[in-house]
Structure formats: C-alpha cells, structure tokens
Amino acid sequence: MTRREPVALALGAGGARGLAQIGVIEVLEEHGFDIVAISGASSGALVGGIHAAGRLRAFDARLRSMARRDFLRLLDPGVRRGGVLRGTRLVDAMREVVGDPRIEDLPIAFTAVAVDLQRQREVWLQAGPLWDALRASFAIPGVFTPHVVHGRALVDGGLLAPLPIAATRMSDAHRLIAVDMHGWPTQPAGSPARQGEAMIATAASQGRMGLVETMSRSLDTMQAQISRVQLALDPPELVIRIPRDVCQFYEFWRAAELIDIGRRQAVQALAEAGY
C-alpha cells in the first residue's frame, strides 16, 4: 500500500473494545491513507459510521470528557422488550454530536452489518437514516432490544460477521485494512490480570456472574472464532489487532484509554508493515 492510495476499512465487533478503533482511524489518517469505504459490525459500525459522517474527532472529544457516571446515566432499562437496555438515550446523546444524516449522503461509502434473526442472515444497511443502521448493528442480543428497520427486527451484526470483510469488496478501494478485535491478550497466562479472569469464570460457573456478562463472554468467544475464519478465507492487506483483554465489554467509560490503545496498536502494525 502507498499513502493516499484508496483503502477500505473493515471494523470489528467487540463491545467497549471497539472504541479503540477510533484511535486506529486517527492514526491511519495521520499517515495519509485515503479511507474511501468502511464496513462495520456492532461497535465497529458505530465508530465507522461516525467517521463516515466526518464527526469522529468531535466524538473522540465527547467521549474523553465523559466520566463513568455520565455513561451510566445513558442506560435505559428495556427488559420487557427483549433486552436489558433500549439504547434510546445512548443514541440520542451521540446524535447530538454527529447529527442525523442519511447513509447515502455520507462523504465516505459506509455499510453497517446487522443480522435478521427470523431469516438467519446478514443484512447490509447502505441507505436510510444512519442511526437506524447503527442502532440495529450494535443491538447485542439480551443487552439491547432489537431494532426494527423496514419491518425486520435486527440485532448485532457481530453474530454472523464480527469482522465484515465481504461487505467492503464492492468498494473502489485498492486495498483493505481490517481491525481485528480479538488479538492476543496483553497479559501472560499466570499474571494477576489473567488470574482475575479465571476467578470471574469460576464465579460464573457458581452462578454469581450476571447473565449479561456470561452472554457477552460467550458471544465474544464465538466472534473470535468466526473472525479467524474470515481472515483466513479473505485475508486483508493489513490487519491491526486489538488485544482481547484490554477491557470488559461494558466499560465504555474507559474510552480515552481505549482510544489511546488503538493508536498504539495502529502505529505498531504500520511500523511492522514498513509504513
């Protein structure tokens, strides 16, 4: 790849970990890459859609200004509607920063990947209100209520396409850069952090971990395996990997730290690739 060469991005699913992709995109732009197309699933769709709308830097600044209590205020219970959270407050808060554009009007081609549970297939959302697409793509089953688009109840795209490489292949980009959210852990197996994970797993087996946490870890395990298959079948020109143990899936209040991790991982990957 050469700088200013058109590239496409495939942004992966990973809960709060996905915020690291903000830092990845910022570094790619600073290195002169011309991002002409983005596909994303779940939190990858959120980050990708906001960048396609030209508001990623403003979103970065907003996240860095928010404390844990600010994120907790955005949680709106929705248990009776098929999920723990409705997600309405969260979307409204982000809409204040990004606006309410339509996907087809964005300056960068964008695809949000969701899943139609009834038809058991991927859905590529490439037109219509941006926030409808993003809300559908990050509707983690059991956590967020499904989102209805064109009469179909849609959920998290990470169920079937945690790294949506195929969704980028119709773009005019010469090369593909993928961000894998299931990189090798930063802590060795015997470290205190990894021992802490083992304690959490033990607590789960004894019924002391919440249902949402158990579901999220199960989903993450499935997504990691699917991502490996996708990368093997259709390898990108460059893969930037975010360690899978940098945070718990719900720790969005660690946004500043996660964005900085994304920046470091991107710089390292580019250096190793000779950029």
PDB file of C-alpha atoms in Angstrom, residues 74-177:
ATOM      1  CA  LEU A  74     -27.461   6.847  29.378  1.00  0.00           C
ATOM      2  CA  LEU A  75     -28.671   3.366  30.309  1.00  0.00           C
ATOM      3  CA  ASP A  76     -32.421   2.970  29.818  1.00  0.00           C
ATOM      4  CA  PRO A  77     -33.907  -0.353  31.003  1.00  0.00           C
ATOM      5  CA  GLY A  78     -35.903  -2.334  28.452  1.00  0.00           C
ATOM      6  CA  VAL A  79     -36.193  -5.862  29.847  1.00  0.00           C
ATOM      7  CA  ARG A  80     -39.754  -6.397  28.708  1.00  0.00           C
ATOM      8  CA  ARG A  81     -38.869  -5.631  25.108  1.00  0.00           C
ATOM      9  CA  GLY A  82     -36.296  -8.366  24.590  1.00  0.00           C
ATOM     10  CA  GLY A  83     -33.185  -6.738  26.029  1.00  0.00           C
ATOM     11  CA  VAL A  84     -31.767  -5.228  29.189  1.00  0.00           C
ATOM     12  CA  LEU A  85     -31.390  -1.792  27.538  1.00  0.00           C
ATOM     13  CA  ARG A  86     -33.417   0.092  24.948  1.00  0.00           C
ATOM     14  CA  GLY A  87     -30.472   2.209  23.780  1.00  0.00           C
ATOM     15  CA  THR A  88     -32.584   5.305  23.097  1.00  0.00           C
ATOM     16  CA  ARG A  89     -30.712   7.620  25.469  1.00  0.00           C
ATOM     17  CA  LEU A  90     -27.382   6.404  24.157  1.00  0.00           C
ATOM     18  CA  VAL A  91     -28.319   7.094  20.546  1.00  0.00           C
ATOM     19  CA  ASP A  92     -29.788  10.495  21.408  1.00  0.00           C
ATOM     20  CA  ALA A  93     -26.560  11.513  23.164  1.00  0.00           C
ATOM     21  CA  MET A  94     -24.443  10.514  20.170  1.00  0.00           C
ATOM     22  CA  ARG A  95     -26.847  12.148  17.735  1.00  0.00           C
ATOM     23  CA  GLU A  96     -26.169  15.464  19.472  1.00  0.00           C
ATOM     24  CA  VAL A  97     -22.544  15.208  18.330  1.00  0.00           C
ATOM     25  CA  VAL A  98     -22.975  13.601  14.928  1.00  0.00           C
ATOM     26  CA  GLY A  99     -26.310  14.915  13.681  1.00  0.00           C
ATOM     27  CA  ASP A 100     -28.820  12.738  11.842  1.00  0.00           C
ATOM     28  CA  PRO A 101     -27.512  12.131   8.302  1.00  0.00           C
ATOM     29  CA  ARG A 102     -28.597   9.511   5.815  1.00  0.00           C
ATOM     30  CA  ILE A 103     -26.063   6.863   4.844  1.00  0.00           C
ATOM     31  CA  GLU A 104     -26.310   7.586   1.126  1.00  0.00           C
ATOM     32  CA  ASP A 105     -25.356  11.238   1.780  1.00  0.00           C
ATOM     33  CA  LEU A 106     -22.174  10.465   3.732  1.00  0.00           C
ATOM     34  CA  PRO A 107     -18.855  11.572   2.182  1.00  0.00           C
ATOM     35  CA  ILE A 108     -17.432   8.050   2.701  1.00  0.00           C
ATOM     36  CA  ALA A 109     -19.187   4.895   1.490  1.00  0.00           C
ATOM     37  CA  PHE A 110     -20.494   3.073   4.556  1.00  0.00           C
ATOM     38  CA  THR A 111     -22.073  -0.295   5.309  1.00  0.00           C
ATOM     39  CA  ALA A 112     -23.450  -1.269   8.711  1.00  0.00           C
ATOM     40  CA  VAL A 113     -23.855  -5.012   9.142  1.00  0.00           C
ATOM     41  CA  ALA A 114     -26.746  -6.348  11.210  1.00  0.00           C
ATOM     42  CA  VAL A 115     -28.472  -9.725  11.473  1.00  0.00           C
ATOM     43  CA  ASP A 116     -32.065 -10.630  10.702  1.00  0.00           C
ATOM     44  CA  LEU A 117     -32.858 -13.312  13.292  1.00  0.00           C
ATOM     45  CA  GLN A 118     -36.010 -14.512  11.574  1.00  0.00           C
ATOM     46  CA  ARG A 119     -34.268 -15.091   8.236  1.00  0.00           C
ATOM     47  CA  GLN A 120     -30.960 -16.043   9.876  1.00  0.00           C
ATOM     48  CA  ARG A 121     -28.828 -13.937   7.552  1.00  0.00           C
ATOM     49  CA  GLU A 122     -26.625 -10.866   7.394  1.00  0.00           C
ATOM     50  CA  VAL A 123     -28.216  -7.561   6.447  1.00  0.00           C
ATOM     51  CA  TRP A 124     -26.088  -4.847   4.846  1.00  0.00           C
ATOM     52  CA  LEU A 125     -27.503  -1.412   5.603  1.00  0.00           C
ATOM     53  CA  GLN A 126     -26.240   1.043   2.985  1.00  0.00           C
ATOM     54  CA  ALA A 127     -29.052   3.597   2.802  1.00  0.00           C
ATOM     55  CA  GLY A 128     -31.501   5.310   5.094  1.00  0.00           C
ATOM     56  CA  PRO A 129     -31.031   7.073   8.440  1.00  0.00           C
ATOM     57  CA  LEU A 130     -27.559   6.452   9.842  1.00  0.00           C
ATOM     58  CA  TRP A 131     -28.784   5.966  13.393  1.00  0.00           C
ATOM     59  CA  ASP A 132     -31.286   3.298  12.411  1.00  0.00           C
ATOM     60  CA  ALA A 133     -28.416   1.324  10.893  1.00  0.00           C
ATOM     61  CA  LEU A 134     -26.064   1.835  13.823  1.00  0.00           C
ATOM     62  CA  ARG A 135     -28.680   1.033  16.442  1.00  0.00           C
ATOM     63  CA  ALA A 136     -29.506  -2.215  14.633  1.00  0.00           C
ATOM     64  CA  SER A 137     -25.864  -3.171  14.207  1.00  0.00           C
ATOM     65  CA  PHE A 138     -24.966  -2.832  17.899  1.00  0.00           C
ATOM     66  CA  ALA A 139     -28.135  -4.494  19.254  1.00  0.00           C
ATOM     67  CA  ILE A 140     -26.291  -7.188  21.228  1.00  0.00           C
ATOM     68  CA  PRO A 141     -28.902  -9.900  21.904  1.00  0.00           C
ATOM     69  CA  GLY A 142     -30.016  -9.847  25.515  1.00  0.00           C
ATOM     70  CA  VAL A 143     -28.319  -6.500  26.146  1.00  0.00           C
ATOM     71  CA  PHE A 144     -30.017  -4.114  23.706  1.00  0.00           C
ATOM     72  CA  THR A 145     -33.513  -4.599  22.382  1.00  0.00           C
ATOM     73  CA  PRO A 146     -33.709  -5.483  18.655  1.00  0.00           C
ATOM     74  CA  HIS A 147     -34.193  -2.558  16.294  1.00  0.00           C
ATOM     75  CA  VAL A 148     -36.802  -2.631  13.553  1.00  0.00           C
ATOM     76  CA  VAL A 149     -35.688  -1.486  10.084  1.00  0.00           C
ATOM     77  CA  HIS A 150     -38.023  -1.906   7.096  1.00  0.00           C
ATOM     78  CA  GLY A 151     -40.251  -4.138   9.179  1.00  0.00           C
ATOM     79  CA  ARG A 152     -37.458  -6.510  10.200  1.00  0.00           C
ATOM     80  CA  ALA A 153     -36.239  -6.891  13.768  1.00  0.00           C
ATOM     81  CA  LEU A 154     -32.444  -6.669  13.519  1.00  0.00           C
ATOM     82  CA  VAL A 155     -29.709  -7.440  16.025  1.00  0.00           C
ATOM     83  CA  ASP A 156     -25.941  -7.216  16.370  1.00  0.00           C
ATOM     84  CA  GLY A 157     -24.027  -7.780  13.136  1.00  0.00           C
ATOM     85  CA  GLY A 158     -21.260  -9.459  15.104  1.00  0.00           C
ATOM     86  CA  LEU A 159     -23.388 -12.604  15.379  1.00  0.00           C
ATOM     87  CA  LEU A 160     -22.545 -13.614  11.807  1.00  0.00           C
ATOM     88  CA  ALA A 161     -19.938 -11.083  10.661  1.00  0.00           C
ATOM     89  CA  PRO A 162     -17.761  -9.938  13.575  1.00  0.00           C
ATOM     90  CA  LEU A 163     -15.192  -8.744  11.027  1.00  0.00           C
ATOM     91  CA  PRO A 164     -17.237  -7.747   7.953  1.00  0.00           C
ATOM     92  CA  ILE A 165     -14.623  -8.122   5.237  1.00  0.00           C
ATOM     93  CA  ALA A 166     -17.043  -9.193   2.497  1.00  0.00           C
ATOM     94  CA  ALA A 167     -19.067  -6.002   2.895  1.00  0.00           C
ATOM     95  CA  THR A 168     -16.072  -3.931   1.713  1.00  0.00           C
ATOM     96  CA  ARG A 169     -15.381  -5.814  -1.505  1.00  0.00           C
ATOM     97  CA  MET A 170     -17.728  -3.811  -3.739  1.00  0.00           C
ATOM     98  CA  SER A 171     -15.909  -0.568  -2.989  1.00  0.00           C
ATOM     99  CA  ASP A 172     -13.443   1.156  -5.301  1.00  0.00           C
ATOM    100  CA  ALA A 173     -10.662   0.775  -2.749  1.00  0.00           C
ATOM    101  CA  HIS A 174      -7.434  -0.839  -3.943  1.00  0.00           C
ATOM    102  CA  ARG A 175      -6.620  -2.393  -0.569  1.00  0.00           C
ATOM    103  CA  LEU A 176      -8.293  -3.489   2.628  1.00  0.00           C
ATOM    104  CA  ILE A 177      -7.293  -2.773   6.216  1.00  0.00           C
TER     105      ILE A 177
END
